[in-house]
Short mmCIF file of C-alpha atoms in Angstrom, two decimals:
data_model
loop_
_atom_site.label_atom_id
_atom_site.label_comp_id
_atom_site.label_asym_id
_atom_site.label_seq_id
_atom_site.Cartn_x
_atom_site.Cartn_y
_atom_site.Cartn_z
CA ALA A 12 143.41 169.98 202.79
CA LEU A 13 145.06 173.43 203.95
CA ILE A 14 143.71 176.69 202.41
CA SER A 15 144.93 180.13 203.34
CA TYR A 16 143.54 183.40 201.97
CA PRO A 17 144.29 186.10 200.67
CA GLU A 18 146.43 183.92 198.13
CA TYR A 19 149.04 184.91 195.72
CA ASP A 20 150.05 183.63 192.23
CA PRO A 21 153.31 181.66 192.51
CA ASN A 22 153.89 182.09 188.59
CA VAL A 23 154.19 185.87 188.89
CA LEU A 24 156.73 185.31 191.72
CA SER A 25 158.76 182.70 189.40
CA LYS A 26 158.63 184.85 186.54
CA GLY A 27 159.52 187.97 188.46
CA THR A 28 156.74 190.04 186.65
CA PRO A 29 154.67 192.04 186.77
CA GLY A 30 156.69 194.22 189.36
CA ASP A 31 153.74 196.14 190.49
CA VAL A 32 151.84 193.03 191.32
CA ILE A 33 154.83 191.44 193.50
CA SER A 34 155.15 194.90 195.30
CA GLY A 35 151.53 194.78 196.04
CA TYR A 36 151.94 191.31 197.37
CA ALA A 37 154.72 192.46 199.77
CA ASN A 38 153.03 195.57 201.06
CA ASP A 39 149.48 194.07 201.36
CA SER A 40 148.51 194.51 205.03
CA ARG A 41 146.54 191.31 204.81
CA GLN A 42 149.92 189.29 204.58
CA PRO A 43 149.18 187.16 201.52
CA TYR A 44 152.61 185.51 202.31
CA LEU A 45 151.66 184.11 205.55
CA ASP A 46 150.31 180.50 205.47
CA ARG A 47 147.48 180.98 207.95
CA ALA A 48 146.76 177.04 208.34
CA ILE A 49 150.30 176.30 209.86
CA SER A 50 152.02 179.78 210.59
CA GLY A 51 149.38 182.09 211.91
CA LEU A 52 148.71 182.72 215.54
CA TYR A 53 145.35 183.58 216.57
CA THR A 54 143.36 183.89 219.86
CA PRO A 55 141.01 180.78 219.93
CA GLY A 56 138.13 181.94 222.16
CA SER A 57 135.33 179.23 222.85
CA ILE A 58 136.63 176.45 220.62
CA VAL A 59 138.90 175.43 223.60
CA LYS A 60 135.80 174.86 225.89
CA PRO A 61 135.23 171.14 224.75
CA MET A 62 138.99 170.36 225.43
CA GLU A 63 138.70 172.29 229.11
CA THR A 64 135.25 170.41 229.74
CA ALA A 65 137.14 166.96 229.03
CA GLY A 66 139.83 167.91 231.56
CA ALA A 67 138.04 169.39 234.24
CA LEU A 68 135.84 166.08 234.27
CA THR A 69 139.02 163.82 234.04
CA ASP A 70 140.15 165.87 237.28
CA GLY A 71 136.90 165.42 239.06
CA ILE A 72 136.38 169.20 239.26
CA ILE A 73 132.75 168.93 238.31
CA SER A 74 130.50 166.14 237.33
CA PRO A 75 128.66 166.18 233.90
CA GLU A 76 125.27 166.71 235.47
CA LYS A 77 126.05 169.35 237.92
CA SER A 78 124.54 172.80 236.73
CA ILE A 79 125.90 176.36 237.17
CA TYR A 80 123.59 179.43 236.76
CA SER A 81 124.55 181.97 234.35
CA ALA A 82 122.81 185.39 235.01
CA GLY A 83 125.01 186.81 232.34
CA PHE A 84 127.93 187.69 234.49
CA ILE A 85 129.74 186.97 237.67
CA SER A 86 130.78 189.71 240.06
CA ILE A 87 134.13 189.54 242.16
CA PRO A 88 134.84 191.59 245.26
CA ASN A 89 137.40 194.09 244.89
CA PRO A 90 139.46 194.38 248.03
CA TYR A 91 140.79 197.68 247.34
CA ASP A 92 137.43 199.30 246.42
CA PRO A 93 134.45 197.28 247.61
CA SER A 94 132.15 199.78 245.95
CA ARG A 95 133.64 198.80 242.37
CA PRO A 96 133.66 194.80 242.06
CA SER A 97 135.22 193.02 239.06
CA ILE A 98 132.41 192.18 236.47
CA PHE A 99 133.06 189.21 234.13
CA LYS A 100 130.50 189.05 231.36
CA ASP A 101 128.67 186.21 229.53
CA TRP A 102 127.87 186.70 226.09
CA LYS A 103 124.29 186.34 227.30
CA ALA A 104 122.38 184.73 230.36
CA HIS A 105 121.91 181.28 229.62
CA GLY A 106 120.19 180.20 233.02
CA TRP A 107 121.34 176.74 234.37
CA VAL A 108 123.66 175.04 232.35
CA ASP A 109 125.51 171.50 232.82
CA ALA A 110 128.71 170.32 231.01
CA ARG A 111 126.91 169.52 227.61
CA ARG A 112 124.99 172.32 227.59
CA ALA A 113 127.60 174.74 228.40
CA ILE A 114 129.47 173.39 225.43
CA ALA A 115 126.43 173.73 223.37
CA VAL A 116 125.44 177.32 224.16
CA SER A 117 129.11 178.27 225.05
CA SER A 118 128.51 179.58 228.31
CA ASP A 119 131.42 181.78 229.70
CA VAL A 120 130.09 181.85 233.36
CA TYR A 121 130.29 178.12 233.27
CA TYR A 122 133.99 178.27 232.32
CA TYR A 123 134.80 180.92 234.61
CA ALA A 124 133.66 178.62 237.39
CA ILE A 125 135.28 175.20 236.29
CA GLY A 126 138.42 177.20 235.30
CA GLY A 127 139.11 179.83 238.14
CA GLY A 128 136.46 178.76 240.62
CA TYR A 129 133.34 180.59 241.66
CA GLY A 130 130.84 180.26 244.75
CA ASP A 131 130.90 176.68 245.68
CA GLN A 132 132.49 175.49 242.53
CA ARG A 133 136.09 174.72 242.74
CA GLY A 134 138.22 175.40 239.68
CA LEU A 135 140.91 173.73 237.81
CA GLY A 136 143.46 176.81 238.42
CA ILE A 137 145.81 178.10 235.82
CA GLU A 138 148.12 175.27 236.16
CA ARG A 139 145.78 172.43 235.38
CA ILE A 140 144.02 174.55 232.55
CA ASN A 141 147.79 175.11 231.21
CA HIS A 142 148.25 171.09 231.52
CA TRP A 143 145.19 170.25 229.59
CA PHE A 144 145.77 172.59 226.72
CA ARG A 145 149.14 171.40 226.51
CA ALA A 146 148.04 167.77 226.58
CA PHE A 147 145.71 168.58 223.57
CA GLY A 148 148.65 169.77 221.72
CA PHE A 149 147.97 173.50 221.64
CA THR A 150 151.56 174.49 222.55
CA SER A 151 153.57 172.08 220.42
CA PRO A 152 153.98 171.97 216.75
CA THR A 153 152.00 169.09 215.05
CA GLY A 154 155.09 167.68 213.10
CA ILE A 155 153.57 167.99 209.56
CA GLU A 156 156.04 167.98 206.94
CA LEU A 157 155.93 171.60 205.99
CA ALA A 158 158.24 174.59 206.94
CA ASN A 159 157.66 177.36 209.07
CA GLU A 160 155.01 175.70 211.34
CA ALA A 161 154.05 177.92 214.38
CA TYR A 162 152.85 176.53 217.79
CA GLY A 163 150.62 178.29 220.37
CA THR A 164 150.93 179.65 223.77
CA VAL A 165 149.02 179.32 227.03
CA PRO A 166 149.43 182.11 229.21
CA THR A 167 150.60 181.27 233.03
CA PRO A 168 152.07 183.36 236.08
CA VAL A 169 155.52 182.72 234.84
CA TRP A 170 154.70 184.04 231.25
CA LYS A 171 152.93 187.14 232.58
CA LYS A 172 156.00 187.91 235.05
CA GLU A 173 158.39 187.48 232.16
CA ARG A 174 156.67 189.86 229.72
CA PHE A 175 154.76 192.39 231.91
CA GLY A 176 156.58 192.32 235.16
CA GLU A 177 153.06 191.75 236.94
CA ASP A 178 151.53 189.20 239.30
CA TRP A 179 148.89 186.97 238.06
CA ARG A 180 145.32 187.61 239.03
CA LEU A 181 142.34 185.33 239.21
CA GLY A 182 140.83 187.59 236.14
CA ASP A 183 143.64 186.17 234.08
CA THR A 184 142.45 182.60 234.97
CA TYR A 185 138.99 183.55 234.02
CA ASN A 186 139.84 185.05 230.53
CA THR A 187 142.38 182.09 229.95
CA SER A 188 139.64 179.81 230.64
CA ILE A 189 137.49 180.97 227.59
CA GLY A 190 140.49 181.07 225.31
CA GLN A 191 141.25 184.59 225.63
CA TYR A 192 143.81 186.89 227.34
CA GLY A 193 147.17 185.72 226.05
CA MET A 194 146.36 182.28 224.77
CA GLN A 195 147.09 181.94 221.00
CA VAL A 196 146.98 178.56 218.63
CA THR A 197 147.40 177.73 215.19
CA VAL A 198 144.64 176.50 212.95
CA LEU A 199 146.08 173.16 212.29
CA GLY A 200 146.87 172.97 216.05
CA ALA A 201 142.84 173.52 216.57
CA ALA A 202 142.26 170.82 214.00
CA ARG A 203 144.56 168.42 215.83
CA ALA A 204 142.93 169.21 219.34
CA THR A 205 139.55 168.76 217.86
CA ALA A 206 140.44 165.45 216.40
CA ALA A 207 141.79 164.20 219.82
CA VAL A 208 138.20 164.90 221.20
CA ALA A 209 136.46 163.16 218.29
CA ASN A 210 138.63 160.07 218.17
CA GLY A 211 138.64 159.28 221.91
CA GLY A 212 142.05 160.77 223.03
CA LEU A 213 144.43 160.27 220.24
CA LEU A 214 146.87 163.19 219.51
CA VAL A 215 147.56 162.79 215.79
CA ARG A 216 150.67 163.96 213.94
CA PRO A 217 149.24 164.83 210.33
CA THR A 218 150.74 164.04 207.25
CA ILE A 219 150.52 165.45 203.81
CA LEU A 220 152.51 162.48 202.20
CA ALA A 221 150.27 160.13 200.09
CA GLY A 222 150.16 156.72 201.52
CA GLN A 223 151.75 157.99 204.66
CA GLN A 224 149.83 156.44 207.86
CA PRO A 225 149.76 159.46 210.49
CA GLN A 226 151.40 158.73 214.00
CA SER A 227 149.57 159.16 217.05
CA GLN A 228 150.05 159.15 220.81
CA ARG A 229 147.25 158.20 223.16
CA MET A 230 146.49 161.17 225.92
CA GLU A 231 146.00 160.11 229.55
CA ILE A 232 142.30 161.69 229.70
CA SER A 233 138.89 160.02 230.66
CA ALA A 234 137.10 158.19 227.68
CA ASP A 235 133.96 159.03 229.28
CA ALA A 236 134.73 162.76 229.66
CA LEU A 237 135.72 162.87 226.04
CA ARG A 238 132.26 161.38 225.21
CA VAL A 239 130.68 164.04 227.23
CA ALA A 240 132.56 166.74 225.32
CA ARG A 241 131.62 165.01 221.85
CA GLU A 242 127.87 165.19 223.18
CA GLY A 243 128.08 168.66 224.00
CA MET A 244 129.40 169.58 220.56
CA ARG A 245 126.72 167.71 218.83
CA MET A 246 123.88 169.57 220.86
CA GLY A 247 125.60 172.62 219.51
CA VAL A 248 124.18 171.88 216.31
CA THR A 249 121.06 169.92 217.06
CA GLU A 250 119.63 171.80 220.10
CA GLY A 251 119.83 175.46 219.38
CA GLY A 252 123.38 175.80 220.34
CA THR A 253 125.87 178.40 218.56
CA ALA A 254 126.58 175.98 215.77
CA VAL A 255 123.03 175.14 214.81
CA GLY A 256 123.78 176.89 211.20
CA LEU A 257 125.21 173.35 210.43
CA ALA A 258 122.08 171.25 211.32
CA PRO A 259 120.62 171.21 207.76
CA LEU A 260 123.87 169.57 206.31
CA PRO A 261 124.06 165.75 205.97
CA GLY A 262 126.66 163.77 207.93
CA ARG A 263 125.37 164.46 211.54
CA ILE A 264 127.97 166.90 212.17
CA ALA A 265 129.11 168.00 215.74
CA ALA A 266 130.91 171.38 216.10
CA LYS A 267 131.86 174.28 218.42
CA THR A 268 132.14 178.03 217.47
CA GLY A 269 134.56 180.53 218.83
CA THR A 270 134.52 184.55 218.82
CA ALA A 271 137.52 185.84 220.12
CA GLN A 272 137.81 189.59 220.86
CA LEU A 273 140.77 191.44 219.69
CA GLY A 274 141.97 195.45 219.82
CA ILE A 275 141.67 197.82 222.61
CA ASN A 276 137.85 198.22 222.50
CA ASN A 277 137.11 194.66 221.33
CA GLU A 278 136.58 196.14 217.78
CA TYR A 279 137.76 193.03 216.01
CA TYR A 280 136.97 189.33 216.25
CA ASN A 281 138.55 185.91 215.30
CA MET A 282 135.74 183.83 214.37
CA TRP A 283 135.89 180.06 214.51
CA ALA A 284 134.02 177.00 213.71
CA VAL A 285 135.50 173.64 214.44
CA GLY A 286 133.96 170.26 214.22
CA PHE A 287 133.75 166.57 213.08
CA TRP A 288 131.58 164.07 211.25
CA PRO A 289 130.12 161.75 211.24
CA TYR A 290 128.94 161.99 214.80
CA GLU A 291 128.78 158.35 215.98
CA ARG A 292 131.95 157.22 213.82
CA PRO A 293 134.00 160.45 213.21
CA LYS A 294 136.29 160.41 210.16
CA TYR A 295 136.72 164.15 209.27
CA VAL A 296 137.65 167.25 211.19
CA PHE A 297 137.15 170.60 209.91
CA VAL A 298 138.43 174.33 211.22
CA VAL A 299 137.19 177.62 209.85
CA LEU A 300 138.99 180.74 210.94
CA MET A 301 138.00 184.28 209.80
CA ASP A 302 140.65 186.22 211.35
CA ARG A 303 140.38 190.01 212.69
CA GLY A 304 137.10 190.67 211.22
CA PRO A 305 135.13 193.69 212.41
CA ALA A 306 133.10 193.36 215.55
CA GLY A 307 129.35 192.79 214.84
CA THR A 308 129.69 191.15 211.47
CA THR A 309 126.74 189.08 210.56
CA VAL A 310 128.63 186.68 208.36
CA GLY A 311 130.45 184.25 210.83
CA ALA A 312 132.63 181.04 210.32
CA VAL A 313 129.56 178.71 210.71
CA TYR A 314 128.27 180.39 207.59
CA VAL A 315 131.40 179.60 205.67
CA ALA A 316 131.66 176.16 207.26
CA ASN A 317 128.03 175.65 205.88
CA ARG A 318 128.89 176.89 202.52
CA ALA A 319 131.93 174.85 202.22
CA LEU A 320 130.58 171.57 203.59
CA SER A 321 127.51 171.96 201.48
CA GLU A 322 129.30 172.18 198.30
CA LEU A 323 131.46 169.27 199.18
CA SER A 324 128.38 167.07 199.84
CA GLN A 325 127.01 167.83 196.41
CA THR A 326 130.39 167.48 194.59
CA ALA A 327 131.94 164.38 196.68
CA PRO A 328 129.14 162.98 198.28
CA GLU A 329 131.19 159.97 199.24
CA TYR A 330 132.53 161.96 202.12
CA PHE A 331 129.05 161.96 203.79
CA LYS A 332 128.27 158.40 203.44
#
């Protein structure tokens, strides 16, 4: 199921009237003609953390049990002005977090460390971050049978030099490691990547054709690493993580949230919720994106996912058996 809002009435377009409604569609800043499910490109934020975790574990960058301490930020010395270090913030101080807990509570400091390296923790580096995000399909079209499908971008040193004429810095790696900076993905791409975590490493080509069996390609990634990522997503629902709002639902859901900051002063958010169910034998993946909402809004993607899945469980309970 692919849903995009705001929507438009195709009957109005086919009739060519009323003209003011058609003009309203064309001039609406919310872009109702944009199919957000397949053609929109959005900063993903923290929904990429399960994929990055699986990649880092596969590469042997860190073990599932090693904990990293989040005091709410990391400080990087400034070689040009030692009195003004570069500060990279977490969204809160989480204390000690291991791989599973880092996914559940969405600790940015943990991903700064495994992405760019910090203290005694070696990082993936931008080239391996790019490798794993590409492996999960973020930078390629899914191949669904619909026109105008977009595909995402992972920033790299070459990308930055071509666009801005500037050298890559460690801070760029840190920000990319939490799904920020120049990273963009599609909603359907996020669903496919989440499915690859859920199904044990199959990158599926989705289809909308009745009776068509979706094709898939097996990723070169550790099955144990993907299991840890799934366990972290389940903890995000069951153990006070960022997706705890989905805990009351049936189906034993595993999920990950994302809040990507946008605007010069971070005055907007992309708010995400991705997940799958049932946890032990996954059959369904969901993605909710609320794009470019005002910062500080109290109604997030988890709330929308809760409402949608709650109604689904009542009107079509067979999906939760």
